[in-house]
């Protein structure tokens, strides 16, 4: 098997606070190959965005990053210099943010900002950068692309701005694109379009895509792999088919019960909720982080939790099947 | 952009006329100019004669129109005290004030903006603390006291620079520092606050995600947005400085427009006071207009409003 494009082992992110260290991300592992789409799902505050910023090397100075391994095409990101990271960012790995309204610089035209992404990394003329910008604006479905170049961000709608952000991320044809809830701030009608676009472009350009979302409906449509994140840990990872057909971690099942799935949820059935709140991550966290909200929690959940692997499908639970089978009986 | 400029220009002219009318009438509201001119011992007839001589007996609007018409041609009448045409009197003094004002604001901007930027890049660092100390000291120290200290140290003790006068460029160094230091703290703090605000914004993160280096992030992406409020503040301060600082001009014996204004007010020299107020107001209007244009160039969102 070929080396994965992105390989992360035991990534930890710690934020010092007044009342102790906040262990925001605690030992996550995943691999991603070229052309694959990985969806990271989880509640707000589970560490999804921090993980993506850590990959890009864009964390705030106060956050401490540790990992046994974090490689991008063989380059160890934890030890890469500022200059090395800068040459990767925008060129080989690009990011699309959650807030299209504020992520573009209000002082420069769309054309300037698009061209900049290319000019920073490639020896091309302004005209070539401009042509590339037009090409990509058309690709992301913006009409009258040429006339948009001289417009300023405040003259565009949120959906258009996010399309511009996507075009900007694609300027250098990156191998990895990280999209952090790219549609949260947009209208529902635009959301599907943008996600479809990202997915199609990923396929077309053979890019690896990390899509951070809490919309499981989206995950079902676009993901190859899914990583379920809860309170700073990846509680379950696996191919999308396995996650939806055989959700093993109780939290994954809880999430899936919260959304209606075509063919799986009975008409008129009540949607589920997960009772309780995410525990505080300040100080040492022991045992299973989900135990305070888990319907199957037992005393042993406070101890070491084994990682259970079956091919590419992995989850962490004290029960060999994550109590999947007993729960099925309960709900049916 | 052109439409914006024309609009602002029209507005500026309107403001200029309004200001000229208010300043003209304010002086009349401060008392009977003929009586003041004649002095306490003058008889009723003398006052009447003066009133007719200077035309104070005409309706105020007529006097205003007359004054404005001449003023537009550069004729501000004759100074009651100096017995010289006001225009040439002011032109003489204004050059000193303008040199001082331009040097002062340049000094203030050249020290305040870099210091504010560095302080914002490393908030709560040693440099930030030093910058804060400098700005607090500048804010708290009265200009006359700071000016005297500089004279004592650099002119008297060390003998490096002349203490007063306007003979050479070296005479302007100490007054420039005093006047510039007065304007510096506000500019520095505003630059720092603006930079801190902009640096935490999403588009700065976008710039970094593109692979822009820190220098480019700071200057191309951050400073351009952070400097916008500073431009407006600097314009007002520039207007203020060109109005002449009576304190600084007095300490360093620079006989500039500020000093002239003080003299004319004390001597009830009506034509001179009126002309000075008009000119000082025009400075404010011109600089505010220039700041608006500069800001519109910096921030495209302002062009439409």
mmCIF file of N, CA and C in Angstrom, chain A residues 53 56 58 61 82 85-87 89-91 93-95 97-99 102-108 112-114 116-117 120-121 126 152-155 165 168 180, chain B residues 121-123 198 201-225 228 296-304:
data_model
loop_
_atom_site.group_PDB
_atom_site.id
_atom_site.type_symbol
_atom_site.label_atom_id
_atom_site.label_comp_id
_atom_site.label_asym_id
_atom_site.label_seq_id
_atom_site.Cartn_x
_atom_site.Cartn_y
_atom_site.Cartn_z
ATOM 1 N N UNK A 53 -6.777 23.478 12.227
ATOM 2 C CA UNK A 53 -5.805 24.568 12.323
ATOM 3 C C UNK A 53 -4.421 24.030 12.694
ATOM 4 N N UNK A 56 -2.676 22.865 9.642
ATOM 5 C CA UNK A 56 -2.212 23.978 8.813
ATOM 6 C C UNK A 56 -1.100 24.779 9.499
ATOM 7 N N UNK A 58 -1.706 26.849 11.981
ATOM 8 C CA UNK A 58 -2.291 28.181 12.164
ATOM 9 C C UNK A 58 -2.854 28.362 13.564
ATOM 10 N N UNK A 61 -0.619 31.217 19.374
ATOM 11 C CA UNK A 61 0.661 30.937 20.039
ATOM 12 C C UNK A 61 0.479 30.234 21.377
ATOM 13 N N UNK A 82 8.970 27.534 10.114
ATOM 14 C CA UNK A 82 7.954 28.502 9.679
ATOM 15 C C UNK A 82 7.943 28.637 8.155
ATOM 16 N N UNK A 85 6.470 25.559 6.444
ATOM 17 C CA UNK A 85 5.016 25.555 6.590
ATOM 18 C C UNK A 85 4.384 26.559 5.628
ATOM 19 N N UNK A 86 5.051 27.726 5.509
ATOM 20 C CA UNK A 86 4.507 28.778 4.648
ATOM 21 C C UNK A 86 4.482 28.332 3.190
ATOM 22 N N UNK A 87 5.522 27.577 2.806
ATOM 23 C CA UNK A 87 5.556 27.114 1.418
ATOM 24 C C UNK A 87 4.519 26.026 1.169
ATOM 25 N N UNK A 89 1.492 25.887 2.968
ATOM 26 C CA UNK A 89 0.178 26.514 3.093
ATOM 27 C C UNK A 89 -0.195 27.272 1.833
ATOM 28 N N UNK A 90 -1.391 26.993 1.371
ATOM 29 C CA UNK A 90 -1.847 27.683 0.168
ATOM 30 C C UNK A 90 -1.355 27.012 -1.097
ATOM 31 N N UNK A 91 -0.169 26.410 -1.032
ATOM 32 C CA UNK A 91 0.373 25.774 -2.231
ATOM 33 C C UNK A 91 -0.017 24.305 -2.300
ATOM 34 N N UNK A 93 -1.343 22.547 0.697
ATOM 35 C CA UNK A 93 -2.502 22.315 1.554
ATOM 36 C C UNK A 93 -3.238 23.643 1.748
ATOM 37 N N UNK A 94 -4.528 23.634 1.502
ATOM 38 C CA UNK A 94 -5.281 24.878 1.567
ATOM 39 C C UNK A 94 -6.469 24.700 2.494
ATOM 40 N N UNK A 95 -6.977 25.824 2.958
ATOM 41 C CA UNK A 95 -8.070 25.732 3.917
ATOM 42 C C UNK A 95 -9.200 26.685 3.549
ATOM 43 N N UNK A 97 -12.598 28.410 5.285
ATOM 44 C CA UNK A 97 -13.070 28.649 6.645
ATOM 45 C C UNK A 97 -14.587 28.715 6.734
ATOM 46 N N UNK A 98 -14.998 28.765 7.989
ATOM 47 C CA UNK A 98 -16.413 28.728 8.329
ATOM 48 C C UNK A 98 -17.121 30.047 8.004
ATOM 49 N N UNK A 99 -16.389 31.145 8.039
ATOM 50 C CA UNK A 99 -17.053 32.450 7.989
ATOM 51 C C UNK A 99 -16.748 33.180 6.677
ATOM 52 N N UNK A 102 -16.432 37.209 6.648
ATOM 53 C CA UNK A 102 -15.313 37.968 7.218
ATOM 54 C C UNK A 102 -13.949 37.409 6.816
ATOM 55 N N UNK A 103 -13.938 36.372 5.999
ATOM 56 C CA UNK A 103 -12.653 35.741 5.692
ATOM 57 C C UNK A 103 -11.927 36.371 4.507
ATOM 58 N N UNK A 104 -12.570 37.319 3.842
ATOM 59 C CA UNK A 104 -11.893 38.020 2.751
ATOM 60 C C UNK A 104 -11.523 39.424 3.219
ATOM 61 N N UNK A 105 -10.370 39.888 2.778
ATOM 62 C CA UNK A 105 -9.913 41.214 3.192
ATOM 63 C C UNK A 105 -10.767 42.293 2.520
ATOM 64 N N UNK A 106 -11.426 43.153 3.318
ATOM 65 C CA UNK A 106 -12.339 44.139 2.739
ATOM 66 C C UNK A 106 -11.647 45.186 1.866
ATOM 67 N N UNK A 107 -10.331 45.312 1.991
ATOM 68 C CA UNK A 107 -9.633 46.399 1.306
ATOM 69 C C UNK A 107 -9.183 46.055 -0.111
ATOM 70 N N UNK A 108 -9.225 44.773 -0.470
ATOM 71 C CA UNK A 108 -8.720 44.393 -1.788
ATOM 72 C C UNK A 108 -9.804 43.740 -2.645
ATOM 73 N N UNK A 112 -7.487 40.642 -6.831
ATOM 74 C CA UNK A 112 -6.203 40.773 -6.125
ATOM 75 C C UNK A 112 -5.980 39.609 -5.174
ATOM 76 N N UNK A 113 -7.050 39.290 -4.435
ATOM 77 C CA UNK A 113 -6.901 38.262 -3.404
ATOM 78 C C UNK A 113 -6.748 36.873 -4.003
ATOM 79 N N UNK A 114 -7.420 36.643 -5.116
ATOM 80 C CA UNK A 114 -7.259 35.354 -5.794
ATOM 81 C C UNK A 114 -5.855 35.243 -6.384
ATOM 82 N N UNK A 116 -3.194 36.755 -5.531
ATOM 83 C CA UNK A 116 -2.164 36.682 -4.488
ATOM 84 C C UNK A 116 -1.851 35.226 -4.124
ATOM 85 N N UNK A 117 -2.908 34.409 -4.019
ATOM 86 C CA UNK A 117 -2.713 33.012 -3.628
ATOM 87 C C UNK A 117 -1.759 32.298 -4.581
ATOM 88 N N UNK A 120 2.034 34.127 -4.598
ATOM 89 C CA UNK A 120 2.872 33.839 -3.433
ATOM 90 C C UNK A 120 3.713 32.582 -3.635
ATOM 91 N N UNK A 121 3.223 31.684 -4.469
ATOM 92 C CA UNK A 121 3.893 30.385 -4.563
ATOM 93 C C UNK A 121 4.469 30.059 -5.935
ATOM 94 N N UNK A 126 1.264 38.571 -13.564
ATOM 95 C CA UNK A 126 -0.040 39.008 -13.049
ATOM 96 C C UNK A 126 -1.161 38.548 -13.985
ATOM 97 N N UNK A 152 -15.318 44.132 -4.835
ATOM 98 C CA UNK A 152 -14.815 43.980 -3.480
ATOM 99 C C UNK A 152 -15.710 43.009 -2.709
ATOM 100 N N UNK A 153 -15.157 42.399 -1.666
ATOM 101 C CA UNK A 153 -15.953 41.406 -0.928
ATOM 102 C C UNK A 153 -17.332 41.917 -0.501
ATOM 103 N N UNK A 154 -17.414 43.184 -0.074
ATOM 104 C CA UNK A 154 -18.706 43.660 0.441
ATOM 105 C C UNK A 154 -19.772 43.740 -0.653
ATOM 106 N N UNK A 155 -19.350 43.611 -1.901
ATOM 107 C CA UNK A 155 -20.328 43.664 -2.990
ATOM 108 C C UNK A 155 -20.884 42.279 -3.334
ATOM 109 N N UNK A 165 -13.789 31.900 -1.820
ATOM 110 C CA UNK A 165 -12.835 31.272 -0.894
ATOM 111 C C UNK A 165 -12.399 29.905 -1.425
ATOM 112 N N UNK A 168 -10.089 30.406 -4.258
ATOM 113 C CA UNK A 168 -8.799 30.856 -3.750
ATOM 114 C C UNK A 168 -7.983 29.676 -3.230
ATOM 115 N N UNK A 180 -13.502 23.768 6.857
ATOM 116 C CA UNK A 180 -14.023 23.782 8.222
ATOM 117 C C UNK A 180 -15.442 24.342 8.221
ATOM 118 N N UNK B 121 1.865 43.822 17.629
ATOM 119 C CA UNK B 121 2.380 42.510 17.238
ATOM 120 C C UNK B 121 2.771 41.717 18.485
ATOM 121 N N UNK B 122 3.340 42.409 19.459
ATOM 122 C CA UNK B 122 3.730 41.739 20.701
ATOM 123 C C UNK B 122 3.041 42.405 21.885
ATOM 124 N N UNK B 123 1.735 42.178 22.029
ATOM 125 C CA UNK B 123 1.039 42.830 23.138
ATOM 126 C C UNK B 123 1.572 42.345 24.483
ATOM 127 N N UNK B 198 -7.595 44.145 14.043
ATOM 128 C CA UNK B 198 -7.493 43.565 12.699
ATOM 129 C C UNK B 198 -6.745 42.230 12.721
ATOM 130 N N UNK B 201 -8.696 39.182 13.152
ATOM 131 C CA UNK B 201 -9.830 38.993 12.246
ATOM 132 C C UNK B 201 -9.615 37.788 11.332
ATOM 133 N N UNK B 202 -10.709 37.325 10.774
ATOM 134 C CA UNK B 202 -10.669 36.109 9.959
ATOM 135 C C UNK B 202 -9.823 36.283 8.703
ATOM 136 N N UNK B 203 -9.833 37.481 8.111
ATOM 137 C CA UNK B 203 -9.101 37.608 6.845
ATOM 138 C C UNK B 203 -7.594 37.598 7.039
ATOM 139 N N UNK B 204 -7.133 37.875 8.258
ATOM 140 C CA UNK B 204 -5.704 37.738 8.532
ATOM 141 C C UNK B 204 -5.342 36.253 8.577
ATOM 142 N N UNK B 205 -6.231 35.464 9.175
ATOM 143 C CA UNK B 205 -6.033 34.017 9.177
ATOM 144 C C UNK B 205 -6.026 33.490 7.732
ATOM 145 N N UNK B 206 -6.919 34.039 6.916
ATOM 146 C CA UNK B 206 -6.953 33.632 5.502
ATOM 147 C C UNK B 206 -5.618 33.940 4.830
ATOM 148 N N UNK B 207 -5.083 35.126 5.107
ATOM 149 C CA UNK B 207 -3.818 35.522 4.485
ATOM 150 C C UNK B 207 -2.715 34.554 4.895
ATOM 151 N N UNK B 208 -2.703 34.180 6.173
ATOM 152 C CA UNK B 208 -1.688 33.226 6.629
ATOM 153 C C UNK B 208 -1.910 31.866 5.988
ATOM 154 N N UNK B 209 -3.185 31.472 5.851
ATOM 155 C CA UNK B 209 -3.492 30.173 5.257
ATOM 156 C C UNK B 209 -3.063 30.116 3.796
ATOM 157 N N UNK B 210 -2.982 31.287 3.170
ATOM 158 C CA UNK B 210 -2.521 31.343 1.778
ATOM 159 C C UNK B 210 -1.029 31.134 1.668
ATOM 160 N N UNK B 211 -0.348 31.315 2.793
ATOM 161 C CA UNK B 211 1.101 31.188 2.772
ATOM 162 C C UNK B 211 1.824 32.527 2.716
ATOM 163 N N UNK B 212 1.112 33.604 3.052
ATOM 164 C CA UNK B 212 1.773 34.911 3.079
ATOM 165 C C UNK B 212 2.707 34.971 4.285
ATOM 166 N N UNK B 213 3.867 35.613 4.128
ATOM 167 C CA UNK B 213 4.768 35.711 5.276
ATOM 168 C C UNK B 213 4.297 36.822 6.215
ATOM 169 N N UNK B 214 4.889 36.852 7.414
ATOM 170 C CA UNK B 214 4.389 37.766 8.451
ATOM 171 C C UNK B 214 4.492 39.235 8.043
ATOM 172 N N UNK B 215 5.567 39.588 7.352
ATOM 173 C CA UNK B 215 5.721 40.974 6.927
ATOM 174 C C UNK B 215 4.564 41.376 6.018
ATOM 175 N N UNK B 216 4.248 40.484 5.089
ATOM 176 C CA UNK B 216 3.158 40.757 4.160
ATOM 177 C C UNK B 216 1.819 40.800 4.904
ATOM 178 N N UNK B 217 1.652 39.886 5.847
ATOM 179 C CA UNK B 217 0.411 39.868 6.636
ATOM 180 C C UNK B 217 0.258 41.186 7.383
ATOM 181 N N UNK B 218 1.347 41.627 8.019
ATOM 182 C CA UNK B 218 1.282 42.845 8.825
ATOM 183 C C UNK B 218 1.012 44.080 7.966
ATOM 184 N N UNK B 219 1.799 44.249 6.919
ATOM 185 C CA UNK B 219 1.729 45.514 6.214
ATOM 186 C C UNK B 219 0.664 45.544 5.128
ATOM 187 N N UNK B 220 0.597 44.492 4.325
ATOM 188 C CA UNK B 220 -0.371 44.537 3.243
ATOM 189 C C UNK B 220 -1.784 44.242 3.729
ATOM 190 N N UNK B 221 -1.902 43.241 4.599
ATOM 191 C CA UNK B 221 -3.253 42.830 4.990
ATOM 192 C C UNK B 221 -3.778 43.543 6.236
ATOM 193 N N UNK B 222 -2.915 43.741 7.232
ATOM 194 C CA UNK B 222 -3.415 44.292 8.496
ATOM 195 C C UNK B 222 -3.360 45.819 8.542
ATOM 196 N N UNK B 223 -2.181 46.391 8.286
ATOM 197 C CA UNK B 223 -2.007 47.822 8.506
ATOM 198 C C UNK B 223 -2.964 48.664 7.668
ATOM 199 N N UNK B 224 -3.178 48.242 6.435
ATOM 200 C CA UNK B 224 -4.056 49.019 5.568
ATOM 201 C C UNK B 224 -5.456 49.181 6.180
ATOM 202 N N UNK B 225 -5.934 48.129 6.839
ATOM 203 C CA UNK B 225 -7.240 48.223 7.470
ATOM 204 C C UNK B 225 -7.178 48.927 8.825
ATOM 205 N N UNK B 228 -7.043 53.089 8.992
ATOM 206 C CA UNK B 228 -8.173 53.925 8.581
ATOM 207 C C UNK B 228 -8.623 54.928 9.660
ATOM 208 N N UNK B 296 -11.321 56.590 1.676
ATOM 209 C CA UNK B 296 -12.113 55.934 0.629
ATOM 210 C C UNK B 296 -11.207 55.101 -0.272
ATOM 211 N N UNK B 297 -9.985 55.594 -0.451
ATOM 212 C CA UNK B 297 -9.024 54.828 -1.251
ATOM 213 C C UNK B 297 -8.611 53.574 -0.490
ATOM 214 N N UNK B 298 -8.423 53.704 0.836
ATOM 215 C CA UNK B 298 -8.009 52.565 1.652
ATOM 216 C C UNK B 298 -9.133 51.549 1.816
ATOM 217 N N UNK B 299 -10.326 52.039 2.044
ATOM 218 C CA UNK B 299 -11.445 51.151 2.332
ATOM 219 C C UNK B 299 -12.562 51.334 1.312
ATOM 220 N N UNK B 300 -12.694 50.383 0.398
ATOM 221 C CA UNK B 300 -13.677 50.527 -0.681
ATOM 222 C C UNK B 300 -15.120 50.640 -0.180
ATOM 223 N N UNK B 301 -15.378 50.154 1.046
ATOM 224 C CA UNK B 301 -16.752 50.224 1.545
ATOM 225 C C UNK B 301 -17.210 51.658 1.770
ATOM 226 N N UNK B 302 -16.252 52.561 1.979
ATOM 227 C CA UNK B 302 -16.618 53.958 2.244
ATOM 228 C C UNK B 302 -17.016 54.707 0.982
ATOM 229 N N UNK B 303 -16.574 54.177 -0.150
ATOM 230 C CA UNK B 303 -16.836 54.907 -1.400
ATOM 231 C C UNK B 303 -18.316 54.996 -1.721
ATOM 232 N N UNK B 304 -19.061 53.961 -1.318
ATOM 233 C CA UNK B 304 -20.474 53.938 -1.678
ATOM 234 C C UNK B 304 -21.319 54.765 -0.725
#
